[in-house]
Amino acid sequence: QVQLVESGGGLVQPGGSLRLSCAASGSFFSIAVMGWYRQAPGKQRELVAEISTSGSTNYADSVKGRFTISRDNAKNTVYLQMSSLKPEDTAVYYCNADRVMTILTSRGNYWGQGTQVTVSS
């Protein structure tokens, strides 16, 4: 099993910044892709950004130039630096670990519990 623990959410004013962190722990050999998704009230969960072990990244168009995803493979931790935040960024942000290699599978997929980000004045 893999556990993902997120931290760093909160309330921030428009134009402000926040940094989310997600640490993976448990019994696994590697995690191919780590990412952040978000879900606003009444909307579907959507990809925000993802990063591979090699550092390749992919961003949603809505956050390009404002958010930066990074990863510390030694610590099995992924970060999301969010800047120039807008009210429409308000959502629950979820950490995801995909293509996790464990003793049983190489295709494990796991989610964190979510952390609330609210952008409001």
PDB file of C-alpha atoms in Angstrom:
ATOM      1  CA  GLN A   1       0.000   0.000   0.000  1.00  0.00           C
ATOM      2  CA  VAL A   2       0.958   3.579  -0.641  1.00  0.00           C
ATOM      3  CA  GLN A   3      -0.078   6.534   1.486  1.00  0.00           C
ATOM      4  CA  LEU A   4      -0.052  10.091   0.176  1.00  0.00           C
ATOM      5  CA  VAL A   5      -0.138  12.915   2.690  1.00  0.00           C
ATOM      6  CA  GLU A   6      -0.760  16.444   1.427  1.00  0.00           C
ATOM      7  CA  SER A   7      -0.091  19.707   3.195  1.00  0.00           C
ATOM      8  CA  GLY A   8       0.033  23.420   2.466  1.00  0.00           C
ATOM      9  CA  GLY A   9      -3.509  24.345   1.558  1.00  0.00           C
ATOM     10  CA  GLY A  10      -5.336  27.308   3.008  1.00  0.00           C
ATOM     11  CA  LEU A  11      -6.898  30.689   2.383  1.00  0.00           C
ATOM     12  CA  VAL A  12      -5.055  33.207   0.242  1.00  0.00           C
ATOM     13  CA  GLN A  13      -5.955  36.507  -1.377  1.00  0.00           C
ATOM     14  CA  PRO A  14      -6.120  36.859  -5.160  1.00  0.00           C
ATOM     15  CA  GLY A  15      -2.643  37.352  -6.546  1.00  0.00           C
ATOM     16  CA  GLY A  16      -1.086  35.493  -3.660  1.00  0.00           C
ATOM     17  CA  SER A  17       0.952  32.306  -3.516  1.00  0.00           C
ATOM     18  CA  LEU A  18       0.772  28.905  -1.859  1.00  0.00           C
ATOM     19  CA  ARG A  19       2.955  25.831  -1.915  1.00  0.00           C
ATOM     20  CA  LEU A  20       1.456  22.364  -1.672  1.00  0.00           C
ATOM     21  CA  SER A  21       3.452  19.311  -0.680  1.00  0.00           C
ATOM     22  CA  CYS A  22       2.661  15.621  -0.960  1.00  0.00           C
ATOM     23  CA  ALA A  23       4.792  12.894   0.566  1.00  0.00           C
ATOM     24  CA  ALA A  24       4.415   9.253  -0.429  1.00  0.00           C
ATOM     25  CA  SER A  25       5.141   6.457   1.989  1.00  0.00           C
ATOM     26  CA  GLY A  26       4.545   2.731   2.215  1.00  0.00           C
ATOM     27  CA  SER A  27       5.697  -0.363   0.397  1.00  0.00           C
ATOM     28  CA  PHE A  28       6.680   0.445  -3.158  1.00  0.00           C
ATOM     29  CA  PHE A  29       9.724   0.456  -5.388  1.00  0.00           C
ATOM     30  CA  SER A  30       9.046   3.470  -7.571  1.00  0.00           C
ATOM     31  CA  ILE A  31       6.436   5.977  -8.671  1.00  0.00           C
ATOM     32  CA  ALA A  32       6.534   6.826 -12.358  1.00  0.00           C
ATOM     33  CA  VAL A  33       4.288   9.878 -12.298  1.00  0.00           C
ATOM     34  CA  MET A  34       3.187  12.161  -9.481  1.00  0.00           C
ATOM     35  CA  GLY A  35       0.643  14.840 -10.008  1.00  0.00           C
ATOM     36  CA  TRP A  36      -1.904  17.259  -8.665  1.00  0.00           C
ATOM     37  CA  TYR A  37      -5.583  17.306  -9.525  1.00  0.00           C
ATOM     38  CA  ARG A  38      -8.288  19.611  -8.287  1.00  0.00           C
ATOM     39  CA  GLN A  39     -12.031  19.526  -7.906  1.00  0.00           C
ATOM     40  CA  ALA A  40     -14.177  22.592  -7.456  1.00  0.00           C
ATOM     41  CA  PRO A  41     -17.767  22.361  -6.161  1.00  0.00           C
ATOM     42  CA  GLY A  42     -20.071  21.046  -8.844  1.00  0.00           C
ATOM     43  CA  LYS A  43     -17.229  20.293 -11.239  1.00  0.00           C
ATOM     44  CA  GLN A  44     -15.307  17.213 -12.268  1.00  0.00           C
ATOM     45  CA  ARG A  45     -11.848  16.510 -10.971  1.00  0.00           C
ATOM     46  CA  GLU A  46      -9.245  17.847 -13.394  1.00  0.00           C
ATOM     47  CA  LEU A  47      -5.527  17.521 -13.896  1.00  0.00           C
ATOM     48  CA  VAL A  48      -3.522  20.525 -12.728  1.00  0.00           C
ATOM     49  CA  ALA A  49       0.022  19.314 -13.303  1.00  0.00           C
ATOM     50  CA  GLU A  50       2.043  16.126 -13.360  1.00  0.00           C
ATOM     51  CA  ILE A  51       5.716  15.213 -13.343  1.00  0.00           C
ATOM     52  CA  SER A  52       7.613  12.066 -14.220  1.00  0.00           C
ATOM     53  CA  THR A  53      10.608  10.575 -12.487  1.00  0.00           C
ATOM     54  CA  SER A  54      12.848  12.156 -15.126  1.00  0.00           C
ATOM     55  CA  GLY A  55      11.329  15.587 -14.552  1.00  0.00           C
ATOM     56  CA  SER A  56       9.083  15.833 -17.593  1.00  0.00           C
ATOM     57  CA  THR A  57       6.077  17.984 -16.786  1.00  0.00           C
ATOM     58  CA  ASN A  58       2.578  18.564 -18.077  1.00  0.00           C
ATOM     59  CA  TYR A  59       0.298  21.443 -17.067  1.00  0.00           C
ATOM     60  CA  ALA A  60      -3.302  22.375 -17.567  1.00  0.00           C
ATOM     61  CA  ASP A  61      -3.579  25.405 -19.835  1.00  0.00           C
ATOM     62  CA  SER A  62      -5.325  27.328 -17.075  1.00  0.00           C
ATOM     63  CA  VAL A  63      -2.277  27.200 -14.793  1.00  0.00           C
ATOM     64  CA  LYS A  64       0.608  27.462 -17.239  1.00  0.00           C
ATOM     65  CA  GLY A  65       2.965  30.252 -16.267  1.00  0.00           C
ATOM     66  CA  ARG A  66       1.495  30.494 -12.769  1.00  0.00           C
ATOM     67  CA  PHE A  67       2.025  27.058 -11.216  1.00  0.00           C
ATOM     68  CA  THR A  68       5.211  25.028 -11.034  1.00  0.00           C
ATOM     69  CA  ILE A  69       5.382  21.351 -10.177  1.00  0.00           C
ATOM     70  CA  SER A  70       8.577  19.794  -8.843  1.00  0.00           C
ATOM     71  CA  ARG A  71       9.625  16.546  -7.325  1.00  0.00           C
ATOM     72  CA  ASP A  72      12.207  15.169  -4.922  1.00  0.00           C
ATOM     73  CA  ASN A  73      12.634  11.535  -5.896  1.00  0.00           C
ATOM     74  CA  ALA A  74      14.813  10.770  -2.895  1.00  0.00           C
ATOM     75  CA  LYS A  75      12.024  11.904  -0.574  1.00  0.00           C
ATOM     76  CA  ASN A  76       9.165  10.611  -2.742  1.00  0.00           C
ATOM     77  CA  THR A  77       7.653  14.057  -2.476  1.00  0.00           C
ATOM     78  CA  VAL A  78       5.965  16.274  -5.033  1.00  0.00           C
ATOM     79  CA  TYR A  79       5.401  20.008  -4.711  1.00  0.00           C
ATOM     80  CA  LEU A  80       3.101  22.481  -6.380  1.00  0.00           C
ATOM     81  CA  GLN A  81       4.131  26.111  -6.206  1.00  0.00           C
ATOM     82  CA  MET A  82       1.101  28.240  -7.012  1.00  0.00           C
ATOM     83  CA  SER A  83       1.481  31.923  -7.785  1.00  0.00           C
ATOM     84  CA  SER A  84      -0.798  34.666  -9.080  1.00  0.00           C
ATOM     85  CA  LEU A  85      -3.717  32.759  -7.637  1.00  0.00           C
ATOM     86  CA  LYS A  86      -7.206  33.525  -8.872  1.00  0.00           C
ATOM     87  CA  PRO A  87     -10.610  32.897  -7.288  1.00  0.00           C
ATOM     88  CA  GLU A  88     -11.224  30.248  -9.959  1.00  0.00           C
ATOM     89  CA  ASP A  89      -8.298  28.266  -8.538  1.00  0.00           C
ATOM     90  CA  THR A  90     -10.420  27.581  -5.468  1.00  0.00           C
ATOM     91  CA  ALA A  91     -10.835  23.821  -5.132  1.00  0.00           C
ATOM     92  CA  VAL A  92      -9.822  20.755  -3.214  1.00  0.00           C
ATOM     93  CA  TYR A  93      -6.406  19.745  -4.488  1.00  0.00           C
ATOM     94  CA  TYR A  94      -5.552  16.053  -4.609  1.00  0.00           C
ATOM     95  CA  CYS A  95      -2.167  14.429  -4.918  1.00  0.00           C
ATOM     96  CA  ASN A  96      -1.925  11.431  -7.221  1.00  0.00           C
ATOM     97  CA  ALA A  97       0.699   8.727  -7.660  1.00  0.00           C
ATOM     98  CA  ASP A  98       0.438   6.765 -10.900  1.00  0.00           C
ATOM     99  CA  ARG A  99       2.202   3.713 -12.260  1.00  0.00           C
ATOM    100  CA  VAL A 100       3.414   2.809  -8.822  1.00  0.00           C
ATOM    101  CA  MET A 101       5.567  -0.289  -8.769  1.00  0.00           C
ATOM    102  CA  THR A 102       4.929  -2.566  -5.815  1.00  0.00           C
ATOM    103  CA  ILE A 103       5.569  -6.251  -5.238  1.00  0.00           C
ATOM    104  CA  LEU A 104       2.137  -6.974  -6.736  1.00  0.00           C
ATOM    105  CA  THR A 105       1.848  -4.595  -9.658  1.00  0.00           C
ATOM    106  CA  SER A 106       3.549  -1.932 -11.752  1.00  0.00           C
ATOM    107  CA  ARG A 107       0.337  -0.031 -12.373  1.00  0.00           C
ATOM    108  CA  GLY A 108      -0.755   1.076  -8.936  1.00  0.00           C
ATOM    109  CA  ASN A 109      -2.689   4.340  -8.698  1.00  0.00           C
ATOM    110  CA  TYR A 110      -3.207   6.153  -5.416  1.00  0.00           C
ATOM    111  CA  TRP A 111      -4.828   9.362  -4.179  1.00  0.00           C
ATOM    112  CA  GLY A 112      -4.261  11.626  -1.241  1.00  0.00           C
ATOM    113  CA  GLN A 113      -7.073  12.820   0.991  1.00  0.00           C
ATOM    114  CA  GLY A 114      -7.134  16.301  -0.537  1.00  0.00           C
ATOM    115  CA  THR A 115      -6.327  19.754   0.758  1.00  0.00           C
ATOM    116  CA  GLN A 116      -8.554  22.814   0.413  1.00  0.00           C
ATOM    117  CA  VAL A 117      -7.262  25.879  -1.412  1.00  0.00           C
ATOM    118  CA  THR A 118      -9.449  28.961  -1.208  1.00  0.00           C
ATOM    119  CA  VAL A 119      -8.621  32.140  -3.097  1.00  0.00           C
ATOM    120  CA  SER A 120     -10.713  35.006  -1.830  1.00  0.00           C
ATOM    121  CA  SER A 121     -10.431  38.565  -0.631  1.00  0.00           C
TER     122      SER A 121
END
